[in-house]
mmCIF file of C-alpha atoms and ligand atoms in Angstrom:
data_model
loop_
_atom_site.group_PDB
_atom_site.id
_atom_site.type_symbol
_atom_site.label_atom_id
_atom_site.label_comp_id
_atom_site.label_asym_id
_atom_site.label_seq_id
_atom_site.Cartn_x
_atom_site.Cartn_y
_atom_site.Cartn_z
ATOM 1 C CA MET S 1 27.569 16.540 -8.827
ATOM 2 C CA SER S 2 24.532 16.095 -10.961
ATOM 3 C CA ALA S 3 22.030 18.902 -11.352
ATOM 4 C CA PRO S 4 18.432 18.094 -9.768
ATOM 5 C CA ILE S 5 15.961 16.660 -12.158
ATOM 6 C CA GLU S 6 12.189 16.980 -12.038
ATOM 7 C CA VAL S 7 9.733 13.877 -12.754
ATOM 8 C CA LEU S 8 6.184 13.591 -13.279
ATOM 9 C CA GLY S 9 4.832 10.426 -11.855
ATOM 10 C CA ILE S 10 1.418 8.614 -12.973
ATOM 11 C CA GLU S 11 -0.609 6.202 -11.104
ATOM 12 C CA THR S 12 -3.485 4.543 -12.579
ATOM 13 C CA SER S 13 -3.384 0.880 -11.407
ATOM 14 C CA CYS S 14 -6.509 0.845 -9.467
ATOM 15 C CA ASP S 15 -8.972 3.423 -8.411
ATOM 16 C CA GLU S 16 -6.995 6.365 -7.907
ATOM 17 C CA SER S 17 -6.245 8.700 -10.705
ATOM 18 C CA SER S 18 -2.841 10.728 -9.242
ATOM 19 C CA ALA S 19 -0.210 12.530 -10.680
ATOM 20 C CA ALA S 20 2.904 14.130 -8.626
ATOM 21 C CA ILE S 21 6.032 16.243 -9.682
ATOM 22 C CA VAL S 22 9.244 15.624 -7.597
ATOM 23 C CA SER S 23 12.915 16.808 -7.733
ATOM 24 C CA TYR S 24 15.551 14.691 -7.266
ATOM 25 C CA GLU S 25 19.182 15.508 -6.474
ATOM 26 C CA ALA S 26 21.627 12.719 -5.496
ATOM 27 C CA GLY S 27 19.055 10.308 -3.786
ATOM 28 C CA ARG S 28 17.290 12.896 -1.904
ATOM 29 C CA VAL S 29 13.706 13.425 -3.221
ATOM 30 C CA GLN S 30 11.672 16.663 -2.592
ATOM 31 C CA LEU S 31 7.760 16.770 -3.477
ATOM 32 C CA LEU S 32 6.861 19.749 -5.663
ATOM 33 C CA ALA S 33 3.126 19.149 -6.256
ATOM 34 C CA HIS S 34 0.630 16.140 -6.123
ATOM 35 C CA ALA S 35 -2.961 15.695 -7.441
ATOM 36 C CA LEU S 36 -5.406 12.994 -6.941
ATOM 37 C CA HIS S 37 -8.638 11.975 -7.965
ATOM 38 C CA SER S 38 -10.222 9.278 -5.721
ATOM 39 C CA GLN S 39 -13.084 7.013 -7.311
ATOM 40 C CA VAL S 40 -14.169 5.599 -4.444
ATOM 41 C CA GLU S 41 -17.893 7.199 -4.577
ATOM 42 C CA ALA S 42 -18.117 5.794 -7.812
ATOM 43 C CA HIS S 43 -17.237 1.882 -6.782
ATOM 44 C CA ARG S 44 -18.871 2.269 -3.275
ATOM 45 C CA PRO S 45 -22.544 0.790 -4.291
ATOM 46 C CA PHE S 46 -20.610 -2.308 -5.602
ATOM 47 C CA GLY S 47 -18.814 -2.732 -2.370
ATOM 48 C CA GLY S 48 -15.217 -3.095 -4.303
ATOM 49 C CA VAL S 49 -13.645 -1.947 -7.399
ATOM 50 C CA VAL S 50 -15.028 -2.687 -10.799
ATOM 51 C CA PRO S 51 -12.560 -2.587 -13.380
ATOM 52 C CA GLU S 52 -14.788 -1.049 -16.382
ATOM 53 C CA ILE S 53 -15.910 1.869 -14.181
ATOM 54 C CA ALA S 54 -11.988 2.450 -12.861
ATOM 55 C CA CYS S 55 -10.838 2.365 -16.635
ATOM 56 C CA ARG S 56 -13.582 4.678 -17.677
ATOM 57 C CA SER S 57 -12.988 6.987 -14.892
ATOM 58 C CA HIS S 58 -9.059 7.270 -15.535
ATOM 59 C CA VAL S 59 -9.828 8.368 -18.887
ATOM 60 C CA GLU S 60 -12.342 11.031 -18.069
ATOM 61 C CA VAL S 61 -9.962 12.716 -15.341
ATOM 62 C CA LEU S 62 -6.309 11.690 -15.966
ATOM 63 C CA THR S 63 -5.277 14.706 -18.236
ATOM 64 C CA HIS S 64 -7.219 16.773 -15.827
ATOM 65 C CA VAL S 65 -5.149 15.242 -12.680
ATOM 66 C CA VAL S 66 -1.859 15.868 -14.633
ATOM 67 C CA GLU S 67 -2.628 19.568 -15.607
ATOM 68 C CA GLU S 68 -3.863 20.377 -11.868
ATOM 69 C CA CYS S 69 -0.396 18.880 -10.759
ATOM 70 C CA LEU S 70 1.762 20.969 -13.132
ATOM 71 C CA ASP S 71 -0.466 23.903 -12.111
ATOM 72 C CA ARG S 72 0.226 23.487 -8.670
ATOM 73 C CA ALA S 73 3.944 22.913 -9.319
ATOM 74 C CA ASP S 74 3.901 25.840 -11.549
ATOM 75 C CA ARG S 75 6.010 23.900 -14.275
ATOM 76 C CA THR S 76 5.321 23.034 -17.756
ATOM 77 C CA GLY S 77 6.036 19.781 -19.393
ATOM 78 C CA GLN S 78 9.293 21.838 -20.779
ATOM 79 C CA ASP S 79 10.605 22.066 -17.060
ATOM 80 C CA LEU S 80 10.467 18.223 -16.519
ATOM 81 C CA SER S 81 13.110 15.776 -17.192
ATOM 82 C CA GLY S 82 11.239 12.491 -17.484
ATOM 83 C CA VAL S 83 7.999 10.889 -17.014
ATOM 84 C CA ALA S 84 7.286 7.879 -14.716
ATOM 85 C CA VAL S 85 4.299 5.608 -14.832
ATOM 86 C CA ALA S 86 3.060 2.778 -12.798
ATOM 87 C CA HIS S 87 2.822 0.109 -15.713
ATOM 88 C CA ARG S 88 2.527 -3.215 -13.299
ATOM 89 C CA PRO S 89 0.811 -5.051 -11.478
ATOM 90 C CA GLY S 90 -2.798 -3.882 -11.274
ATOM 91 C CA LEU S 91 -6.073 -3.909 -13.525
ATOM 92 C CA ILE S 92 -4.692 -4.117 -16.877
ATOM 93 C CA GLY S 93 -7.395 -1.571 -18.483
ATOM 94 C CA ALA S 94 -6.511 0.837 -15.552
ATOM 95 C CA LEU S 95 -2.961 0.697 -16.314
ATOM 96 C CA LEU S 96 -3.295 1.070 -19.881
ATOM 97 C CA VAL S 97 -4.870 4.520 -19.324
ATOM 98 C CA GLY S 98 -1.743 5.695 -17.375
ATOM 99 C CA VAL S 99 0.699 4.271 -19.788
ATOM 100 C CA THR S 100 -0.833 5.445 -23.062
ATOM 101 C CA THR S 101 -0.943 8.864 -21.188
ATOM 102 C CA ALA S 102 2.413 8.973 -19.951
ATOM 103 C CA LYS S 103 3.963 7.802 -23.366
ATOM 104 C CA SER S 104 2.088 10.776 -25.169
ATOM 105 C CA LEU S 105 3.408 13.348 -22.786
ATOM 106 C CA ALA S 106 7.028 11.696 -22.813
ATOM 107 C CA TRP S 107 6.828 11.835 -26.594
ATOM 108 C CA ALA S 108 5.374 15.517 -26.656
ATOM 109 C CA TRP S 109 7.520 16.949 -24.217
ATOM 110 C CA ASP S 110 10.681 14.873 -25.817
ATOM 111 C CA VAL S 111 11.820 13.400 -22.471
ATOM 112 C CA PRO S 112 12.650 9.803 -20.964
ATOM 113 C CA LEU S 113 9.987 7.483 -20.032
ATOM 114 C CA VAL S 114 10.043 4.876 -17.383
ATOM 115 C CA GLY S 115 7.828 2.228 -16.082
ATOM 116 C CA VAL S 116 7.527 1.563 -12.545
ATOM 117 C CA HIS S 117 6.431 -1.508 -10.169
ATOM 118 C CA HIS S 118 3.607 -0.340 -8.315
ATOM 119 C CA LEU S 119 4.828 -2.521 -5.237
ATOM 120 C CA GLU S 120 8.148 -1.571 -5.135
ATOM 121 C CA ALA S 121 6.831 2.071 -5.217
ATOM 122 C CA HIS S 122 5.027 1.505 -2.177
ATOM 123 C CA LEU S 123 8.421 0.880 -0.474
ATOM 124 C CA GLU S 124 10.386 3.392 -1.739
ATOM 125 C CA VAL S 125 7.706 6.053 -0.748
ATOM 126 C CA THR S 126 8.362 4.839 2.746
ATOM 127 C CA ARG S 127 12.131 4.343 2.503
ATOM 128 C CA LEU S 128 12.044 8.286 1.061
ATOM 129 C CA PHE S 129 9.519 9.841 3.251
ATOM 130 C CA ALA S 130 8.615 8.199 6.298
ATOM 131 C CA ASN S 131 11.191 10.374 8.226
ATOM 132 C CA ASP S 132 10.378 13.593 6.973
ATOM 133 C CA GLU S 133 7.601 14.601 9.721
ATOM 134 C CA PRO S 134 7.010 13.306 13.136
ATOM 135 C CA SER S 135 3.130 12.697 12.347
ATOM 136 C CA ASN S 136 4.541 10.259 9.802
ATOM 137 C CA ASP S 137 4.995 7.597 12.393
ATOM 138 C CA ALA S 138 8.345 6.891 11.473
ATOM 139 C CA VAL S 139 9.135 3.996 14.214
ATOM 140 C CA THR S 140 13.180 3.504 15.038
ATOM 141 C CA SER S 141 14.841 2.492 18.103
ATOM 142 C CA ASP S 142 17.049 5.445 18.284
ATOM 143 C CA ARG S 143 14.957 8.196 16.796
ATOM 144 C CA ALA S 144 17.553 8.555 14.347
ATOM 145 C CA ASN S 145 16.737 10.029 11.025
ATOM 146 C CA ALA S 146 18.926 8.345 8.734
ATOM 147 C CA PRO S 147 17.306 6.597 5.658
ATOM 148 C CA ILE S 148 17.293 2.883 5.455
ATOM 149 C CA ASP S 149 19.481 1.217 2.887
ATOM 150 C CA PRO S 150 19.018 -2.387 1.730
ATOM 151 C CA PRO S 151 19.087 -4.919 2.662
ATOM 152 C CA TYR S 152 15.778 -4.824 4.650
ATOM 153 C CA LEU S 153 12.578 -6.823 4.839
ATOM 154 C CA GLY S 154 9.929 -5.424 2.652
ATOM 155 C CA VAL S 155 6.321 -5.794 3.668
ATOM 156 C CA VAL S 156 3.444 -4.856 1.088
ATOM 157 C CA LEU S 157 -0.013 -4.532 2.754
ATOM 158 C CA SER S 158 -2.579 -3.775 0.162
ATOM 159 C CA GLY S 159 -6.051 -4.282 -1.578
ATOM 160 C CA GLY S 160 -4.129 -6.802 -4.170
ATOM 161 C CA HIS S 161 -0.968 -7.984 -2.427
ATOM 162 C CA THR S 162 0.415 -9.598 1.091
ATOM 163 C CA ASP S 163 3.833 -9.871 0.180
ATOM 164 C CA LEU S 164 7.137 -10.286 2.250
ATOM 165 C CA TYR S 165 10.224 -9.485 0.545
ATOM 166 C CA VAL S 166 13.857 -9.503 1.266
ATOM 167 C CA VAL S 167 14.994 -6.363 -0.535
ATOM 168 C CA GLU S 168 18.790 -5.950 -1.517
ATOM 169 C CA GLU S 169 20.449 -3.449 -3.587
ATOM 170 C CA GLY S 170 18.995 -3.903 -7.219
ATOM 171 C CA ARG S 171 17.082 -6.967 -6.231
ATOM 172 C CA ARG S 172 13.980 -8.421 -4.501
ATOM 173 C CA GLU S 173 13.300 -11.851 -3.195
ATOM 174 C CA LEU S 174 9.709 -12.923 -2.184
ATOM 175 C CA LEU S 175 9.577 -14.748 0.913
ATOM 176 C CA GLY S 176 5.929 -15.310 1.525
ATOM 177 C CA GLN S 177 2.706 -14.081 0.269
ATOM 178 C CA THR S 178 -1.369 -14.740 0.480
ATOM 179 C CA LEU S 179 -2.660 -18.162 -0.544
ATOM 180 C CA ASP S 180 -5.897 -16.753 -0.878
ATOM 181 C CA ASP S 181 -7.122 -13.075 -0.296
ATOM 182 C CA ALA S 182 -5.163 -10.064 -0.261
ATOM 183 C CA ILE S 183 -5.182 -8.393 3.334
ATOM 184 C CA GLY S 184 -6.828 -5.294 1.900
ATOM 185 C CA GLU S 185 -9.304 -7.480 0.114
ATOM 186 C CA ALA S 186 -9.987 -9.422 3.351
ATOM 187 C CA PHE S 187 -10.805 -5.780 5.045
ATOM 188 C CA ASP S 188 -13.041 -4.869 2.093
ATOM 189 C CA LYS S 189 -15.019 -8.047 1.950
ATOM 190 C CA VAL S 190 -15.716 -8.355 5.541
ATOM 191 C CA ALA S 191 -16.973 -4.333 5.542
ATOM 192 C CA SER S 192 -19.309 -5.557 2.904
ATOM 193 C CA VAL S 193 -20.598 -8.591 5.310
ATOM 194 C CA LEU S 194 -20.937 -5.942 7.975
ATOM 195 C CA ASP S 195 -22.843 -3.869 5.722
ATOM 196 C CA LEU S 196 -19.996 -1.080 6.089
ATOM 197 C CA PRO S 197 -18.954 1.296 3.191
ATOM 198 C CA TYR S 198 -16.040 0.929 0.666
ATOM 199 C CA PRO S 199 -13.148 0.892 1.026
ATOM 200 C CA GLY S 200 -13.185 -1.361 4.113
ATOM 201 C CA GLY S 201 -10.060 -0.646 5.813
ATOM 202 C CA PRO S 202 -10.789 2.963 7.047
ATOM 203 C CA SER S 203 -14.506 1.837 7.711
ATOM 204 C CA ILE S 204 -13.353 -1.261 10.108
ATOM 205 C CA ALA S 205 -10.848 0.616 11.808
ATOM 206 C CA ARG S 206 -12.847 3.471 12.731
ATOM 207 C CA LEU S 207 -15.537 1.230 14.109
ATOM 208 C CA ALA S 208 -12.897 -0.971 15.987
ATOM 209 C CA GLU S 209 -12.001 2.064 17.852
ATOM 210 C CA ARG S 210 -15.268 1.561 19.841
ATOM 211 C CA GLY S 211 -15.106 -2.459 19.938
ATOM 212 C CA ASP S 212 -13.779 -4.991 22.616
ATOM 213 C CA ALA S 213 -11.331 -6.855 20.665
ATOM 214 C CA SER S 214 -11.656 -9.686 22.808
ATOM 215 C CA ALA S 215 -15.117 -10.061 22.366
ATOM 216 C CA ILE S 216 -15.017 -12.410 19.555
ATOM 217 C CA ARG S 217 -12.930 -15.320 19.132
ATOM 218 C CA LEU S 218 -11.856 -15.602 15.446
ATOM 219 C CA PRO S 219 -8.978 -17.609 14.124
ATOM 220 C CA ARG S 220 -5.523 -16.542 13.841
ATOM 221 C CA THR S 221 -4.390 -18.651 10.677
ATOM 222 C CA LEU S 222 -0.838 -18.975 11.019
ATOM 223 C CA LEU S 223 -0.262 -22.075 8.781
ATOM 224 C CA ASP S 224 2.667 -24.272 9.243
ATOM 225 C CA ARG S 225 5.067 -23.526 11.965
ATOM 226 C CA ASP S 226 7.517 -21.923 9.616
ATOM 227 C CA SER S 227 5.215 -20.607 6.845
ATOM 228 C CA LEU S 228 5.835 -17.148 5.767
ATOM 229 C CA ASP S 229 2.676 -17.224 3.596
ATOM 230 C CA PHE S 230 -0.710 -15.591 4.624
ATOM 231 C CA SER S 231 -4.468 -17.012 4.612
ATOM 232 C CA PHE S 232 -7.217 -14.796 5.452
ATOM 233 C CA SER S 233 -10.315 -16.560 3.895
ATOM 234 C CA GLY S 234 -10.969 -18.451 7.202
ATOM 235 C CA ILE S 235 -11.191 -15.472 9.343
ATOM 236 C CA LYS S 236 -13.458 -13.829 6.621
ATOM 237 C CA THR S 237 -15.882 -16.720 6.846
ATOM 238 C CA SER S 238 -15.803 -16.656 10.287
ATOM 239 C CA VAL S 239 -17.256 -13.239 10.682
ATOM 240 C CA LEU S 240 -19.759 -13.950 7.894
ATOM 241 C CA TYR S 241 -20.929 -16.939 10.365
ATOM 242 C CA LYS S 242 -21.021 -14.872 13.323
ATOM 243 C CA TYR S 243 -22.766 -12.135 11.751
ATOM 244 C CA ARG S 244 -25.304 -14.011 9.131
ATOM 245 C CA GLY S 245 -25.185 -17.529 10.323
ATOM 246 C CA GLN S 246 -24.278 -20.474 8.346
ATOM 247 C CA ASN S 247 -26.955 -19.412 5.661
ATOM 248 C CA ALA S 248 -24.300 -17.212 3.692
ATOM 249 C CA ALA S 249 -27.127 -16.328 1.278
ATOM 250 C CA SER S 250 -28.849 -14.571 4.026
ATOM 251 C CA ASP S 251 -28.427 -10.891 3.780
ATOM 252 C CA THR S 252 -29.674 -10.005 7.266
ATOM 253 C CA PRO S 253 -27.598 -10.343 10.592
ATOM 254 C CA LEU S 254 -28.465 -13.035 12.963
ATOM 255 C CA PRO S 255 -30.910 -11.843 15.823
ATOM 256 C CA ASN S 256 -28.283 -12.176 18.344
ATOM 257 C CA ALA S 257 -25.358 -11.328 16.245
ATOM 258 C CA PRO S 258 -22.616 -9.617 17.843
ATOM 259 C CA ARG S 259 -21.866 -6.085 17.855
ATOM 260 C CA VAL S 260 -20.529 -4.613 14.751
ATOM 261 C CA GLU S 261 -17.974 -2.774 16.636
ATOM 262 C CA ASP S 262 -16.894 -5.956 18.557
ATOM 263 C CA LEU S 263 -16.636 -7.862 15.237
ATOM 264 C CA CYS S 264 -14.541 -5.082 13.744
ATOM 265 C CA ALA S 265 -12.096 -4.873 16.623
ATOM 266 C CA SER S 266 -11.759 -8.473 16.729
ATOM 267 C CA PHE S 267 -10.897 -9.031 12.982
ATOM 268 C CA GLN S 268 -8.579 -6.159 13.072
ATOM 269 C CA GLU S 269 -6.961 -7.511 15.918
ATOM 270 C CA ALA S 270 -6.876 -10.897 14.375
ATOM 271 C CA VAL S 271 -5.385 -9.955 10.855
ATOM 272 C CA VAL S 272 -2.685 -7.510 12.904
ATOM 273 C CA ALA S 273 -1.792 -10.510 15.173
ATOM 274 C CA VAL S 274 -1.012 -12.823 12.165
ATOM 275 C CA VAL S 275 1.127 -9.889 10.152
ATOM 276 C CA VAL S 276 2.829 -8.902 13.112
ATOM 277 C CA GLU S 277 4.037 -12.962 13.765
ATOM 278 C CA LYS S 278 4.707 -13.440 10.121
ATOM 279 C CA VAL S 279 7.001 -10.269 9.922
ATOM 280 C CA ARG S 280 8.680 -11.601 13.245
ATOM 281 C CA ARG S 281 9.315 -15.013 11.700
ATOM 282 C CA ALA S 282 10.667 -13.479 8.510
ATOM 283 C CA LEU S 283 13.066 -11.382 10.642
ATOM 284 C CA VAL S 284 14.512 -14.144 12.650
ATOM 285 C CA ARG S 285 14.595 -16.559 9.681
ATOM 286 C CA THR S 286 16.614 -13.777 7.721
ATOM 287 C CA GLY S 287 18.555 -12.147 10.660
ATOM 288 C CA LEU S 288 17.442 -8.791 9.025
ATOM 289 C CA ARG S 289 16.866 -5.870 11.383
ATOM 290 C CA GLN S 290 15.246 -3.269 9.297
ATOM 291 C CA VAL S 291 11.544 -3.306 8.037
ATOM 292 C CA ILE S 292 9.889 -1.178 5.544
ATOM 293 C CA PHE S 293 6.046 -1.247 5.253
ATOM 294 C CA GLY S 294 4.014 -0.138 2.376
ATOM 295 C CA GLY S 295 0.555 -0.194 0.769
ATOM 296 C CA GLY S 296 -2.939 1.036 1.935
ATOM 297 C CA VAL S 297 -3.222 -1.542 4.716
ATOM 298 C CA THR S 298 -0.160 0.220 6.578
ATOM 299 C CA ALA S 299 -2.242 3.118 7.244
ATOM 300 C CA ASN S 300 -4.024 1.193 9.852
ATOM 301 C CA ARG S 301 -2.768 2.811 13.297
ATOM 302 C CA ARG S 302 -3.483 -0.835 15.491
ATOM 303 C CA LEU S 303 -0.909 -2.442 13.073
ATOM 304 C CA ARG S 304 1.579 0.399 13.767
ATOM 305 C CA GLU S 305 1.194 0.026 17.500
ATOM 306 C CA GLU S 306 1.076 -3.797 17.556
ATOM 307 C CA ALA S 307 4.345 -3.906 15.253
ATOM 308 C CA ARG S 308 6.064 -1.573 17.170
ATOM 309 C CA ARG S 309 5.365 -3.330 20.545
ATOM 310 C CA HIS S 310 6.170 -6.827 19.480
ATOM 311 C CA LEU S 311 9.104 -6.304 17.169
ATOM 312 C CA LEU S 312 10.922 -3.174 18.326
ATOM 313 C CA GLU S 313 10.037 -2.952 22.332
ATOM 314 C CA ALA S 314 9.464 -6.775 23.269
ATOM 315 C CA ARG S 315 11.750 -7.868 26.072
ATOM 316 C CA ARG S 316 13.981 -9.361 22.858
ATOM 317 C CA PRO S 317 13.444 -6.909 20.179
ATOM 318 C CA VAL S 318 13.942 -8.722 16.565
ATOM 319 C CA ALA S 319 13.873 -5.287 14.606
ATOM 320 C CA ASP S 320 15.874 -2.166 15.144
ATOM 321 C CA ARG S 321 14.034 -0.112 12.712
ATOM 322 C CA LEU S 322 10.324 -0.113 11.436
ATOM 323 C CA LEU S 323 9.491 2.389 8.961
ATOM 324 C CA PHE S 324 5.524 3.181 7.885
ATOM 325 C CA PRO S 325 4.775 5.594 5.160
ATOM 326 C CA PRO S 326 3.302 9.021 5.882
ATOM 327 C CA ILE S 327 -0.591 8.079 6.283
ATOM 328 C CA GLU S 328 -1.838 10.289 3.323
ATOM 329 C CA LEU S 329 0.839 8.362 1.068
ATOM 330 C CA ALA S 330 0.116 4.512 2.663
ATOM 331 C CA THR S 331 -2.764 4.583 -0.233
ATOM 332 C CA ASP S 332 -2.073 4.570 -3.930
ATOM 333 C CA ASN S 333 -0.462 7.977 -5.052
ATOM 334 C CA GLY S 334 1.640 9.617 -7.837
ATOM 335 C CA VAL S 335 4.228 10.415 -5.363
ATOM 336 C CA MET S 336 5.584 7.113 -5.046
ATOM 337 C CA ILE S 337 5.528 6.647 -8.762
ATOM 338 C CA ALA S 338 7.527 9.715 -9.097
ATOM 339 C CA ALA S 339 9.981 9.050 -6.493
ATOM 340 C CA LEU S 340 10.968 6.025 -7.490
ATOM 341 C CA GLY S 341 11.092 6.732 -11.031
ATOM 342 C CA ALA S 342 13.251 9.953 -10.481
ATOM 343 C CA GLY S 343 15.870 7.743 -9.201
ATOM 344 C CA ARG S 344 15.795 5.455 -12.403
ATOM 345 C CA ILE S 345 15.611 8.281 -14.660
ATOM 346 C CA ALA S 346 18.653 9.932 -13.030
ATOM 347 C CA ARG S 347 20.527 6.902 -13.401
ATOM 348 C CA GLY S 348 19.944 6.974 -16.954
ATOM 349 C CA GLU S 349 17.604 4.186 -16.984
ATOM 350 C CA ARG S 350 14.939 4.327 -19.953
ATOM 351 C CA ASP S 351 11.896 2.356 -21.145
ATOM 352 C CA GLY S 352 11.028 3.307 -24.634
ATOM 353 C CA LEU S 353 7.496 4.169 -26.091
ATOM 354 C CA GLU S 354 6.898 0.245 -26.598
ATOM 355 C CA LEU S 355 6.684 -0.113 -22.678
ATOM 356 C CA GLU S 356 3.774 -2.473 -21.767
ATOM 357 C CA ALA S 357 1.148 -2.583 -19.128
ATOM 358 C CA SER S 358 1.145 -6.018 -17.335
ATOM 359 C CA PRO S 359 -1.688 -7.250 -14.686
ATOM 360 C CA SER S 360 1.024 -9.303 -13.122
HETATM 361 O O1 LIG G 401 -2.417 0.225 -1.742
HETATM 362 P P1 LIG G 401 -4.102 0.662 -1.907
HETATM 363 O O2 LIG G 401 -4.250 1.802 -2.023
HETATM 364 O O3 LIG G 401 -3.986 -0.083 -3.188
HETATM 365 C C1 LIG G 401 -3.610 -1.406 -3.902
HETATM 366 O O4 LIG G 401 -2.582 -1.292 -4.147
HETATM 367 O O5 LIG G 401 -4.329 -2.562 -3.499
HETATM 368 O O6 LIG G 401 -4.303 -0.411 -0.797
HETATM 369 C C2 LIG G 401 -5.900 -0.247 -0.947
HETATM 370 C C3 LIG G 401 -6.481 -0.810 0.515
HETATM 371 C C4 LIG G 401 -8.033 -1.351 0.407
HETATM 372 O O7 LIG G 401 -8.231 -2.617 0.633
HETATM 373 C C5 LIG G 401 -8.582 -0.694 1.780
HETATM 374 O O8 LIG G 401 -9.503 -1.121 2.321
HETATM 375 C C6 LIG G 401 -7.151 -0.723 2.520
HETATM 376 O O9 LIG G 401 -6.065 -0.641 1.607
HETATM 377 N N1 LIG G 401 -7.039 0.380 3.771
HETATM 378 C C7 LIG G 401 -6.864 0.024 5.091
HETATM 379 C C8 LIG G 401 -6.794 1.105 5.711
HETATM 380 N N2 LIG G 401 -6.943 2.262 4.989
HETATM 381 C C9 LIG G 401 -6.894 1.500 3.505
HETATM 382 N N3 LIG G 401 -7.119 -1.459 5.640
HETATM 383 C C10 LIG G 401 -6.934 -1.171 7.030
HETATM 384 N N4 LIG G 401 -6.443 0.051 7.826
HETATM 385 C C11 LIG G 401 -6.953 1.077 7.325
HETATM 386 N N5 LIG G 401 -6.882 2.287 7.946
HETATM 387 ZN ZN1 LIG G 402 -1.203 -0.101 -4.099
#
């Protein structure tokens, strides 16, 4: 059996600068240290991520984040067997900071470098870490702790993507995606309409707890009967009109606007219903019975409850297992990059110093 290896992972694809060190042995991954600097405060005044600010902030903090991570793990570069970095997809300037840093470190430490796909990493961190703690909200029909092996349905719900994949050993096939806004983007834009702080997902989820989800009728855009694609722009516009009226330029709410809590609850309920229905369709279409969710929006507790209720605990369940990431690993982090990269480095995969960042 091969000896354990320890790998540093770097994530800078959007607005989090993060690094983590994992140890990997025979398919098992253990987290040694994680450091993260969130830029949320810097972007908040703008209601969304400003690429220029993201890029500059990564330049300022990334080396400190990596040092902090090494300190926490009590390691130096000489102890590591490789460096993994998110190299696509994401904001190109932001990715370049991570990729350039990772190349410099791999070169200086004389260890292999691998580029990791950010969306695959979101799914992999769920696959590897979902069952470690009960608080992770791992949902299984049999409460078994066995890790899920492919094939499974991969559901990525993030600020930039809303994708359904069939994931098989060594390949993934896209079944459906958003035709307009990504789901996290819809949360962020609706929060901005309602004057709630960025990032919108957590703000809306918090207020929704105090709202009445049946108070306001919002469209649940399912597209064609068999479509596995998503569209969230109609529901977003509907919230805008109900809150500010048809004069979209208005920056004040209508005098008789619904309560913000009720709008949040109704919006969350509608998008969750759409996601659950699309996942149900995808399971029926493919015959798959296992689902792995990944991406920042999967931190949403209502989504977790409704997915369990309709897919796993329905009278005729369409799934045997649903896995969600530990809440703290749902949004972007270096752990997911280290975890996916470590497996690849252990298998002997290498990307040279010519590794390129790509927005798509
Ligand atoms: O995966 P992620 O950290 O970054 C991307 O890869 O895009 O996802 C960020 C998105 C943001 O749009 C944020 O509003 C959303 O995840 N989000 C949530 C929740 N927490 C974060 N959306 C709904 N409910 C939440 N609890
Ligand atoms: Zn992400």
